[in-house]
Amino acid sequence: MTELHDRELVERFVARRDEEAFRQLFRRHSPRLFAMALRLTGGRRADAEDLVQDTWLRAARRLPNFEWRSALGTWLGAIAINCARERLRKRAVEAAGDAEAAERVEAAPSSPVDAIDLERAIASL
């Protein structure tokens, strides 16, 4: 298959779900996306691979609405950045939840005897 421009490949993919067109887009843009994903994930290869995959999944769903206000590579990069931000937010929420759970576990009496001792100490105050 001859080298086609991004716009032609996107049109083929959107119109006919042309796998070869998508494959060409993927091969063309994934190396740059992966390099960006490595920077965004602090060099963690597995996380970078997941980020690239998430980017392409999201892009494939949104390609029919892509308006070509920027280059396709720029648009894909923006999607990757948004995916990375969402992952960071999710991890922050999970970490905060874990910290709160740990505080509750540490604050909770470990046995009924400890609970009674704690109640006695509070009552004596």
PDB file of C-alpha atoms in Angstrom:
ATOM      1  CA  MET A   1       0.000   0.000   0.000  1.00  0.00           C
ATOM      2  CA  THR A   2       1.388   3.395  -0.908  1.00  0.00           C
ATOM      3  CA  GLU A   3       2.126   6.006   1.738  1.00  0.00           C
ATOM      4  CA  LEU A   4      -1.077   7.959   2.355  1.00  0.00           C
ATOM      5  CA  HIS A   5      -1.561  11.179   4.264  1.00  0.00           C
ATOM      6  CA  ASP A   6      -3.137  11.060   7.714  1.00  0.00           C
ATOM      7  CA  ARG A   7      -6.346  12.614   6.445  1.00  0.00           C
ATOM      8  CA  GLU A   8      -6.797   9.915   3.793  1.00  0.00           C
ATOM      9  CA  LEU A   9      -6.110   7.171   6.304  1.00  0.00           C
ATOM     10  CA  VAL A  10      -8.541   8.624   8.813  1.00  0.00           C
ATOM     11  CA  GLU A  11     -11.210   8.934   6.120  1.00  0.00           C
ATOM     12  CA  ARG A  12     -10.722   5.270   5.149  1.00  0.00           C
ATOM     13  CA  PHE A  13     -10.863   4.149   8.754  1.00  0.00           C
ATOM     14  CA  VAL A  14     -13.969   6.196   9.546  1.00  0.00           C
ATOM     15  CA  ALA A  15     -15.821   5.290   6.362  1.00  0.00           C
ATOM     16  CA  ARG A  16     -15.046   1.564   6.195  1.00  0.00           C
ATOM     17  CA  ARG A  17     -13.320   0.709   9.475  1.00  0.00           C
ATOM     18  CA  ASP A  18     -10.327  -0.076   7.270  1.00  0.00           C
ATOM     19  CA  GLU A  19      -7.888  -1.992   9.498  1.00  0.00           C
ATOM     20  CA  GLU A  20      -4.916  -1.369   7.224  1.00  0.00           C
ATOM     21  CA  ALA A  21      -5.535   2.387   7.368  1.00  0.00           C
ATOM     22  CA  PHE A  22      -5.662   2.237  11.162  1.00  0.00           C
ATOM     23  CA  ARG A  23      -2.527   0.080  11.239  1.00  0.00           C
ATOM     24  CA  GLN A  24      -0.656   2.682   9.188  1.00  0.00           C
ATOM     25  CA  LEU A  25      -1.780   5.469  11.508  1.00  0.00           C
ATOM     26  CA  PHE A  26      -0.770   3.384  14.497  1.00  0.00           C
ATOM     27  CA  ARG A  27       2.710   2.635  13.098  1.00  0.00           C
ATOM     28  CA  ARG A  28       3.237   6.238  12.087  1.00  0.00           C
ATOM     29  CA  HIS A  29       2.249   7.887  15.364  1.00  0.00           C
ATOM     30  CA  SER A  30       2.892   5.314  18.099  1.00  0.00           C
ATOM     31  CA  PRO A  31       6.669   5.804  18.408  1.00  0.00           C
ATOM     32  CA  ARG A  32       6.213   9.496  19.230  1.00  0.00           C
ATOM     33  CA  LEU A  33       3.268   8.732  21.521  1.00  0.00           C
ATOM     34  CA  PHE A  34       5.305   6.094  23.331  1.00  0.00           C
ATOM     35  CA  ALA A  35       8.213   8.496  23.842  1.00  0.00           C
ATOM     36  CA  MET A  36       5.806  11.056  25.275  1.00  0.00           C
ATOM     37  CA  ALA A  37       4.108   8.416  27.417  1.00  0.00           C
ATOM     38  CA  LEU A  38       7.470   7.368  28.852  1.00  0.00           C
ATOM     39  CA  ARG A  39       8.093  10.949  29.956  1.00  0.00           C
ATOM     40  CA  LEU A  40       4.576  11.269  31.363  1.00  0.00           C
ATOM     41  CA  THR A  41       4.895   8.031  33.348  1.00  0.00           C
ATOM     42  CA  GLY A  42       8.359   8.681  34.710  1.00  0.00           C
ATOM     43  CA  GLY A  43       9.972   6.058  32.486  1.00  0.00           C
ATOM     44  CA  ARG A  44       7.728   3.166  33.511  1.00  0.00           C
ATOM     45  CA  ARG A  45       7.468   1.155  30.281  1.00  0.00           C
ATOM     46  CA  ALA A  46       4.381  -0.873  31.215  1.00  0.00           C
ATOM     47  CA  ASP A  47       2.502   2.284  32.231  1.00  0.00           C
ATOM     48  CA  ALA A  48       3.629   4.001  29.024  1.00  0.00           C
ATOM     49  CA  GLU A  49       2.385   1.071  26.930  1.00  0.00           C
ATOM     50  CA  ASP A  50      -0.970   1.184  28.729  1.00  0.00           C
ATOM     51  CA  LEU A  51      -1.161   4.931  28.162  1.00  0.00           C
ATOM     52  CA  VAL A  52      -0.518   4.543  24.426  1.00  0.00           C
ATOM     53  CA  GLN A  53      -3.193   1.862  24.251  1.00  0.00           C
ATOM     54  CA  ASP A  54      -5.690   4.061  26.108  1.00  0.00           C
ATOM     55  CA  THR A  55      -4.856   6.920  23.762  1.00  0.00           C
ATOM     56  CA  TRP A  56      -5.541   4.855  20.639  1.00  0.00           C
ATOM     57  CA  LEU A  57      -8.770   3.431  22.059  1.00  0.00           C
ATOM     58  CA  ARG A  58     -10.050   6.895  22.821  1.00  0.00           C
ATOM     59  CA  ALA A  59      -8.823   8.266  19.479  1.00  0.00           C
ATOM     60  CA  ALA A  60     -10.480   5.470  17.484  1.00  0.00           C
ATOM     61  CA  ARG A  61     -13.841   6.341  19.043  1.00  0.00           C
ATOM     62  CA  ARG A  62     -13.378  10.063  18.419  1.00  0.00           C
ATOM     63  CA  LEU A  63     -11.845  10.040  14.936  1.00  0.00           C
ATOM     64  CA  PRO A  64     -15.217  10.574  13.217  1.00  0.00           C
ATOM     65  CA  ASN A  65     -15.475  13.930  15.034  1.00  0.00           C
ATOM     66  CA  PHE A  66     -11.870  15.053  14.479  1.00  0.00           C
ATOM     67  CA  GLU A  67     -12.052  18.466  12.798  1.00  0.00           C
ATOM     68  CA  TRP A  68      -8.433  18.826  11.596  1.00  0.00           C
ATOM     69  CA  ARG A  69      -7.850  22.077  13.476  1.00  0.00           C
ATOM     70  CA  SER A  70      -4.441  20.636  14.320  1.00  0.00           C
ATOM     71  CA  ALA A  71      -2.247  17.879  12.988  1.00  0.00           C
ATOM     72  CA  LEU A  72      -3.358  14.379  13.877  1.00  0.00           C
ATOM     73  CA  GLY A  73      -0.159  13.806  15.865  1.00  0.00           C
ATOM     74  CA  THR A  74      -0.827  16.912  17.943  1.00  0.00           C
ATOM     75  CA  TRP A  75      -4.383  15.765  18.628  1.00  0.00           C
ATOM     76  CA  LEU A  76      -3.155  12.301  19.646  1.00  0.00           C
ATOM     77  CA  GLY A  77      -0.598  13.892  21.954  1.00  0.00           C
ATOM     78  CA  ALA A  78      -3.327  15.922  23.646  1.00  0.00           C
ATOM     79  CA  ILE A  79      -5.362  12.752  24.162  1.00  0.00           C
ATOM     80  CA  ALA A  80      -2.301  11.053  25.693  1.00  0.00           C
ATOM     81  CA  ILE A  81      -1.785  13.964  28.077  1.00  0.00           C
ATOM     82  CA  ASN A  82      -5.443  13.864  29.120  1.00  0.00           C
ATOM     83  CA  CYS A  83      -5.263  10.105  29.678  1.00  0.00           C
ATOM     84  CA  ALA A  84      -2.137  10.579  31.809  1.00  0.00           C
ATOM     85  CA  ARG A  85      -3.851  13.284  33.865  1.00  0.00           C
ATOM     86  CA  GLU A  86      -6.843  11.024  34.455  1.00  0.00           C
ATOM     87  CA  ARG A  87      -4.546   8.216  35.591  1.00  0.00           C
ATOM     88  CA  LEU A  88      -2.741  10.558  38.000  1.00  0.00           C
ATOM     89  CA  ARG A  89      -6.036  11.812  39.430  1.00  0.00           C
ATOM     90  CA  LYS A  90      -7.298   8.270  39.867  1.00  0.00           C
ATOM     91  CA  ARG A  91      -4.098   7.225  41.623  1.00  0.00           C
ATOM     92  CA  ALA A  92      -4.260  10.280  43.884  1.00  0.00           C
ATOM     93  CA  VAL A  93      -7.852   9.450  44.856  1.00  0.00           C
ATOM     94  CA  GLU A  94      -6.940   5.821  45.464  1.00  0.00           C
ATOM     95  CA  ALA A  95      -3.914   6.839  47.527  1.00  0.00           C
ATOM     96  CA  ALA A  96      -6.016   9.277  49.571  1.00  0.00           C
ATOM     97  CA  GLY A  97      -8.594   6.534  50.095  1.00  0.00           C
ATOM     98  CA  ASP A  98      -5.870   4.127  51.175  1.00  0.00           C
ATOM     99  CA  ALA A  99      -4.459   6.702  53.591  1.00  0.00           C
ATOM    100  CA  GLU A 100      -7.895   7.327  55.083  1.00  0.00           C
ATOM    101  CA  ALA A 101      -8.514   3.589  55.394  1.00  0.00           C
ATOM    102  CA  ALA A 102      -5.127   3.130  57.056  1.00  0.00           C
ATOM    103  CA  GLU A 103      -5.933   5.919  59.531  1.00  0.00           C
ATOM    104  CA  ARG A 104      -9.259   4.275  60.360  1.00  0.00           C
ATOM    105  CA  VAL A 105      -7.562   0.922  60.895  1.00  0.00           C
ATOM    106  CA  GLU A 106      -4.877   2.485  63.087  1.00  0.00           C
ATOM    107  CA  ALA A 107      -7.488   4.415  65.090  1.00  0.00           C
ATOM    108  CA  ALA A 108      -9.754   1.421  65.551  1.00  0.00           C
ATOM    109  CA  PRO A 109      -9.150  -0.796  68.567  1.00  0.00           C
ATOM    110  CA  SER A 110      -7.459  -4.035  67.584  1.00  0.00           C
ATOM    111  CA  SER A 111      -9.412  -6.209  70.044  1.00  0.00           C
ATOM    112  CA  PRO A 112     -12.438  -5.983  72.354  1.00  0.00           C
ATOM    113  CA  VAL A 113     -10.065  -5.661  75.344  1.00  0.00           C
ATOM    114  CA  ASP A 114      -8.418  -2.638  73.695  1.00  0.00           C
ATOM    115  CA  ALA A 115     -11.862  -1.159  73.092  1.00  0.00           C
ATOM    116  CA  ILE A 116     -12.750  -1.515  76.754  1.00  0.00           C
ATOM    117  CA  ASP A 117      -9.413  -0.001  77.820  1.00  0.00           C
ATOM    118  CA  LEU A 118      -9.987   2.884  75.434  1.00  0.00           C
ATOM    119  CA  GLU A 119     -13.490   3.443  76.796  1.00  0.00           C
ATOM    120  CA  ARG A 120     -12.139   3.417  80.406  1.00  0.00           C
ATOM    121  CA  ALA A 121      -9.444   5.923  79.477  1.00  0.00           C
ATOM    122  CA  ILE A 122     -12.002   8.214  77.871  1.00  0.00           C
ATOM    123  CA  ALA A 123     -14.349   7.859  80.857  1.00  0.00           C
ATOM    124  CA  SER A 124     -11.569   8.749  83.296  1.00  0.00           C
ATOM    125  CA  LEU A 125     -10.945  12.000  81.453  1.00  0.00           C
TER     126      LEU A 125
END
